[in-house]
Short mmCIF file of C-alpha atoms in Angstrom, two decimals:
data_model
loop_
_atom_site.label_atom_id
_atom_site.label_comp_id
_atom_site.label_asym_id
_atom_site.label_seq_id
_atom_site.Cartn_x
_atom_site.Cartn_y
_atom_site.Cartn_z
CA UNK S 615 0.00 0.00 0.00
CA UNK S 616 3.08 2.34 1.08
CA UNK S 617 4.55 1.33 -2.90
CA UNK S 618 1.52 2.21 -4.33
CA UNK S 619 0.81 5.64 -2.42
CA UNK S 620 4.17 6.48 -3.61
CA UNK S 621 3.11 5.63 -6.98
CA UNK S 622 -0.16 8.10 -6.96
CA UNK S 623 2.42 10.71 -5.69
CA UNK S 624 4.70 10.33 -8.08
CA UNK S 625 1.98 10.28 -10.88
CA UNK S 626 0.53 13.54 -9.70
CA UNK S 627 3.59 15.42 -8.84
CA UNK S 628 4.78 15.30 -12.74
CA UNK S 629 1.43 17.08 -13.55
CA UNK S 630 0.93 21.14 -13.58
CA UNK S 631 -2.41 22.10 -15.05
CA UNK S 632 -4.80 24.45 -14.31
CA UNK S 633 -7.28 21.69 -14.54
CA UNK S 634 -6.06 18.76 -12.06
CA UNK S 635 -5.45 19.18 -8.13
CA UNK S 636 -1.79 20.01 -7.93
CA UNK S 637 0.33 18.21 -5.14
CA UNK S 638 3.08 19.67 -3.67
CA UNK S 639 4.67 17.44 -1.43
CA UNK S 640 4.92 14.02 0.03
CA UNK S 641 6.23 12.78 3.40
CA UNK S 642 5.49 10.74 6.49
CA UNK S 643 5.10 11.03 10.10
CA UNK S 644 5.88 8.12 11.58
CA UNK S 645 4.02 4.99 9.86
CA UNK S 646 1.28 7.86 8.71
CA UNK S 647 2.22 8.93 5.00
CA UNK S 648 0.68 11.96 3.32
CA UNK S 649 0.67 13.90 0.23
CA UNK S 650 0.37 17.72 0.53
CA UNK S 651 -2.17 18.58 -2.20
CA UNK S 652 -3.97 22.17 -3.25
CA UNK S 653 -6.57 22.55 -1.60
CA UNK S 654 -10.16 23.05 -3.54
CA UNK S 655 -13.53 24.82 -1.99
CA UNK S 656 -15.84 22.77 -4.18
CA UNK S 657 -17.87 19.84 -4.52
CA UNK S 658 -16.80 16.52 -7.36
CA UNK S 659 -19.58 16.07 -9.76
CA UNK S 660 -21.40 13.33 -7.96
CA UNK S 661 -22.23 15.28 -5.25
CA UNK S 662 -23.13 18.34 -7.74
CA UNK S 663 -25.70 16.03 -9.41
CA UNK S 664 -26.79 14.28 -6.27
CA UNK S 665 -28.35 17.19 -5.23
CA UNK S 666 -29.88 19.16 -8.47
CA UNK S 667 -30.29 16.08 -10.87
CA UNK S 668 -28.93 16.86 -14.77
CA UNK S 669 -26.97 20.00 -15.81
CA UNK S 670 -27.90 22.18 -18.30
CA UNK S 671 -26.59 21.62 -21.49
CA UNK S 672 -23.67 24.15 -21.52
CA UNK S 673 -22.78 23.77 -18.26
CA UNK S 674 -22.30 20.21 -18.67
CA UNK S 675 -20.18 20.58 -21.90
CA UNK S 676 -17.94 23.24 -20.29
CA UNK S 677 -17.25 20.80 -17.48
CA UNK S 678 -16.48 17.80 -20.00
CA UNK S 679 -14.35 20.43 -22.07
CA UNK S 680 -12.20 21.47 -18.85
CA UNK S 681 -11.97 17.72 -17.60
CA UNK S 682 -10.41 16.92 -21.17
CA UNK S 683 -8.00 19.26 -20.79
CA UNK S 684 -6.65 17.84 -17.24
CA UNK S 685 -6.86 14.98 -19.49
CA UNK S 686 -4.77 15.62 -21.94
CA UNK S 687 -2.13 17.22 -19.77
CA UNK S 688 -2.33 13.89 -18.26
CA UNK S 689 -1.92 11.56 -21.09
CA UNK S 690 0.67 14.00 -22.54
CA UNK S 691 2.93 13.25 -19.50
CA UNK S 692 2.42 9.38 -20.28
CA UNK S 693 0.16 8.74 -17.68
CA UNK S 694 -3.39 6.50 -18.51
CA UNK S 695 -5.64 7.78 -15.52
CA UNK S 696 -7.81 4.60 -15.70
CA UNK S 697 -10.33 5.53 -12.66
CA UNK S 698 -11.84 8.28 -14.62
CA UNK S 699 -15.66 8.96 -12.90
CA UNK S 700 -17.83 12.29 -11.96
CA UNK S 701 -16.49 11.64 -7.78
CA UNK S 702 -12.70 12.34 -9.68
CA UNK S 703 -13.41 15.77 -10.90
CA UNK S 704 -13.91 18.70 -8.39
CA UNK S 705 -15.92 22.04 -9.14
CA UNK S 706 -14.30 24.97 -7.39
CA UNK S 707 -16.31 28.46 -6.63
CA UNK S 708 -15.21 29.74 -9.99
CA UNK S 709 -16.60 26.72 -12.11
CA UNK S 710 -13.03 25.42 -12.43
CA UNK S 711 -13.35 21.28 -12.72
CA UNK S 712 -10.11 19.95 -11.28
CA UNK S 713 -9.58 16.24 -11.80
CA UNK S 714 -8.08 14.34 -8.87
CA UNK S 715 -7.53 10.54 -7.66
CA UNK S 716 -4.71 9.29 -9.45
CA UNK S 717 -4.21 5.85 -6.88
CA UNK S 718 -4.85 3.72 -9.84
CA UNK S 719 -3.09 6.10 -13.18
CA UNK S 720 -1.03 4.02 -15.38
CA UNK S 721 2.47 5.30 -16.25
CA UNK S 722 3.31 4.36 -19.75
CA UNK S 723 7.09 3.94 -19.57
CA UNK S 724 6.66 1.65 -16.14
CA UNK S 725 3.79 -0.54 -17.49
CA UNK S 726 6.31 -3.34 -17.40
CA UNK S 727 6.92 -3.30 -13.94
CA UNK S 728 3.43 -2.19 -12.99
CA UNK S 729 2.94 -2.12 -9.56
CA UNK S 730 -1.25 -3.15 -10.43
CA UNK S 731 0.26 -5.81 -12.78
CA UNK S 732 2.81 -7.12 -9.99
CA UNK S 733 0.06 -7.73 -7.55
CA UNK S 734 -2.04 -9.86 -10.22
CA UNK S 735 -5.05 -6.80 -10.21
CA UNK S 736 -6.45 -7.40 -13.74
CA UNK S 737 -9.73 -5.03 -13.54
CA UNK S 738 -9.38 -1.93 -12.16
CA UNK S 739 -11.65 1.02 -12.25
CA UNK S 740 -15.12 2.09 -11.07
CA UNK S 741 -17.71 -0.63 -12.74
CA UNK S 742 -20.15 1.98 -14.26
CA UNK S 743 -17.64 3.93 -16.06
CA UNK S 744 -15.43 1.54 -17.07
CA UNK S 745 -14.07 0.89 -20.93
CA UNK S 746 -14.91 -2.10 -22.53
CA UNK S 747 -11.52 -3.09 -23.19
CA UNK S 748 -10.39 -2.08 -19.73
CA UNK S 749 -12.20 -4.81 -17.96
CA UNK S 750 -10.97 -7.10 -20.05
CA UNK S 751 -7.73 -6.17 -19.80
CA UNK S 752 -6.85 -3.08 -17.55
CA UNK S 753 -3.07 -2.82 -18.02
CA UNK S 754 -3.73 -2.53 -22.12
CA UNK S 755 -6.02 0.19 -21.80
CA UNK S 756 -4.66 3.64 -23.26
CA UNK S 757 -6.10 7.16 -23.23
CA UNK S 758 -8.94 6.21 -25.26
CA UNK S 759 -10.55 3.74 -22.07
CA UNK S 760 -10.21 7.54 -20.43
CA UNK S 761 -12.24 9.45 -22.78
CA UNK S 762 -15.15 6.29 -22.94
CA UNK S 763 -15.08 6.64 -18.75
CA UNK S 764 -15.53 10.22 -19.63
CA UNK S 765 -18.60 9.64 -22.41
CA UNK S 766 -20.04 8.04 -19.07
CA UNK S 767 -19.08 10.86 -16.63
CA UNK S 768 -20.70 13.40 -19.63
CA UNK S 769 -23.86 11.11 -19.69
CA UNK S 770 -24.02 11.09 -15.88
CA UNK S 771 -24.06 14.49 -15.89
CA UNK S 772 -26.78 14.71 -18.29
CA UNK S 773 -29.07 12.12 -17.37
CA UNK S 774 -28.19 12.47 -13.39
CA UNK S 775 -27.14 8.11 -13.29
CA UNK S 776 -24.47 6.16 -14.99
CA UNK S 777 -25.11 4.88 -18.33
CA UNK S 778 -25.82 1.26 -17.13
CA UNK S 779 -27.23 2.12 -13.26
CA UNK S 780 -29.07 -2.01 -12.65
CA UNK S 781 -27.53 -4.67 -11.86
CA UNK S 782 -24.20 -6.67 -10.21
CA UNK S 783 -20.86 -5.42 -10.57
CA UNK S 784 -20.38 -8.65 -13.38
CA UNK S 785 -23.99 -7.68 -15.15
CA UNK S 786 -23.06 -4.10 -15.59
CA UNK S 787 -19.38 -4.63 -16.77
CA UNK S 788 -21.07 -6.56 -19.40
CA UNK S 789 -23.75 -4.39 -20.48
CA UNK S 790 -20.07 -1.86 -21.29
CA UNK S 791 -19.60 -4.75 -23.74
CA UNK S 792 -22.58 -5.74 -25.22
CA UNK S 793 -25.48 -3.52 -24.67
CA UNK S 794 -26.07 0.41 -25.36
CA UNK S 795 -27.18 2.60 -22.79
CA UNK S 796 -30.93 4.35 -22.64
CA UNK S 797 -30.73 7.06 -24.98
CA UNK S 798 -29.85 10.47 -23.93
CA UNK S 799 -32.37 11.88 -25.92
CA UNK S 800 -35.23 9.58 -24.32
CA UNK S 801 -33.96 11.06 -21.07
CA UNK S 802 -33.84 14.65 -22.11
CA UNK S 803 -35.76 15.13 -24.81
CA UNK S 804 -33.84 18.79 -25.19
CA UNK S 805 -30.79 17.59 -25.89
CA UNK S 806 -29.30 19.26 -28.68
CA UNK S 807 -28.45 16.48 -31.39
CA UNK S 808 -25.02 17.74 -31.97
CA UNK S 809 -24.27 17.56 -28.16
CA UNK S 810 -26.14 14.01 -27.75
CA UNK S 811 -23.63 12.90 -30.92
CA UNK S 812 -20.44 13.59 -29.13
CA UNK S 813 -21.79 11.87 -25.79
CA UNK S 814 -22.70 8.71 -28.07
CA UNK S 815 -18.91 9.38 -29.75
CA UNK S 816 -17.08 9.15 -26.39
CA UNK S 817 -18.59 5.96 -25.30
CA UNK S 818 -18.32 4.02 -28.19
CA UNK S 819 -17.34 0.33 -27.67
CA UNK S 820 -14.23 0.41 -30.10
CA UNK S 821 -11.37 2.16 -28.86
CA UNK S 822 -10.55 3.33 -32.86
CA UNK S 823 -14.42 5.22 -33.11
CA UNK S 824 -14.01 7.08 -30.05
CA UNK S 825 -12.42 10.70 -30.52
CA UNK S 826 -8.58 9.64 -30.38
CA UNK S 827 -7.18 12.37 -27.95
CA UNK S 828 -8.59 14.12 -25.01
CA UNK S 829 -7.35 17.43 -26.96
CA UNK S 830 -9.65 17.00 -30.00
CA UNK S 831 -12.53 16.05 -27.40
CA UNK S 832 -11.78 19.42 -25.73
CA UNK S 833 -12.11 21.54 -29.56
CA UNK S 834 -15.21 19.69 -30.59
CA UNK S 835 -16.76 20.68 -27.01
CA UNK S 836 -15.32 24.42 -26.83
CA UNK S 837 -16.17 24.68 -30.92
CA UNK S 838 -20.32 23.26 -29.61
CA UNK S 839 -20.01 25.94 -26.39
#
């Protein structure tokens, strides 16, 4: 647990973006270790929707547009953050969406000597975000299992509940696989077609028809806003 701690720490130190929690230090007292983050006067996206239900529609896309950026400052620094869910991102009192939790990130250049892979973990992730292809095989997944776990985090925010919200851990991992999700537009009638398009875009099952980068998900959502 102390290994893997050390792991998130050193995964998060190596970022600087306006758009993920920023740590600043790491130590110990004793047998208590600790990472020093930034602190943020907000509340993560599940709690936001907990309590009003769906956002409206341009709120929602400017919170998906800032998360892809954290994103893509992420991947760009070879890290796969792999636990990607509305409870990971963080809305400050300036509508700032800071993503945070990085215990389970993937870094690219270690993925041999994976600390998950040493320890025999083969899914990891939250069940009703998770990539199709990343609970099959989490230590293969790149950024693209990040922006599908964001399609679901976007539809979450829409429809206030995960894509696939019935069901054991097992049945809904498989519905990732083999089943679409109620439509958006069932759910909110509103929903502008062009916005409901990228949702569907982001969580489709193969890796190769998702949007390819976290950047070009960003420009497609600042172009809609």
């Amino acid at each position: 647990y102390v290994e893997r701690f050390r792991l998130e720490a050193r995964a998060v130190a190596r970022l600087d973006d306006p758009n993920i929690v920023r740590a600043y230090d790491i130590d110990n007292e004793g047998n208590i270790h600790y990472i020093v983050m930034e602190y943020v006067n907000g509340d993560d996206l599940h709690q936001i929707i907990s309590k009003i239900g769906g956002l409206d529609f341009s709120t929602a896309a400017d919170y998906i547009a800032q998360a892809a950026l954290g994103l893509q400052h992420a991947h760009e620094q070879g890290l796969v953050h792999r636990d990607i869910k509305p409870a990971n991102f963080i809305v400050d009192q300036s509508q700032t969406v800071k993503m945070l939790d990085l215990g389970l990130a993937k870094l690219v250049e270690d993925d041999i000597t994976s600390l998950t892979l040493a320890n025999d973990e083969n899914v990891l992730g939250t069940a009703d975000y998770l990539a199709p292809e990343q609970a099959l095989n989490s230590h293969g997944a790149d950024a693209r299992a990040d922006i599908y776990s964001l399609g679901c985090t976007f539809y979450f925010v829409l429809a206030g509940r995960p894509p696939f919200s019935e069901g054991t851990i097992s049945e809904r991992l498989l519905k990732h696989q083999s089943e679409q999700p109620e439509s958006l537009f069932v759910l909110r009638s509103d929903l502008p077609p062009s916005l409901g398009r990228i949702c569907e875009r982001m969580m489709a099952k193969k890796p190769e028809d998702r949007y390819q980068t976290a950047g070009e998900l960003a420009t497609v959502l600042s172009d809609w806003l």
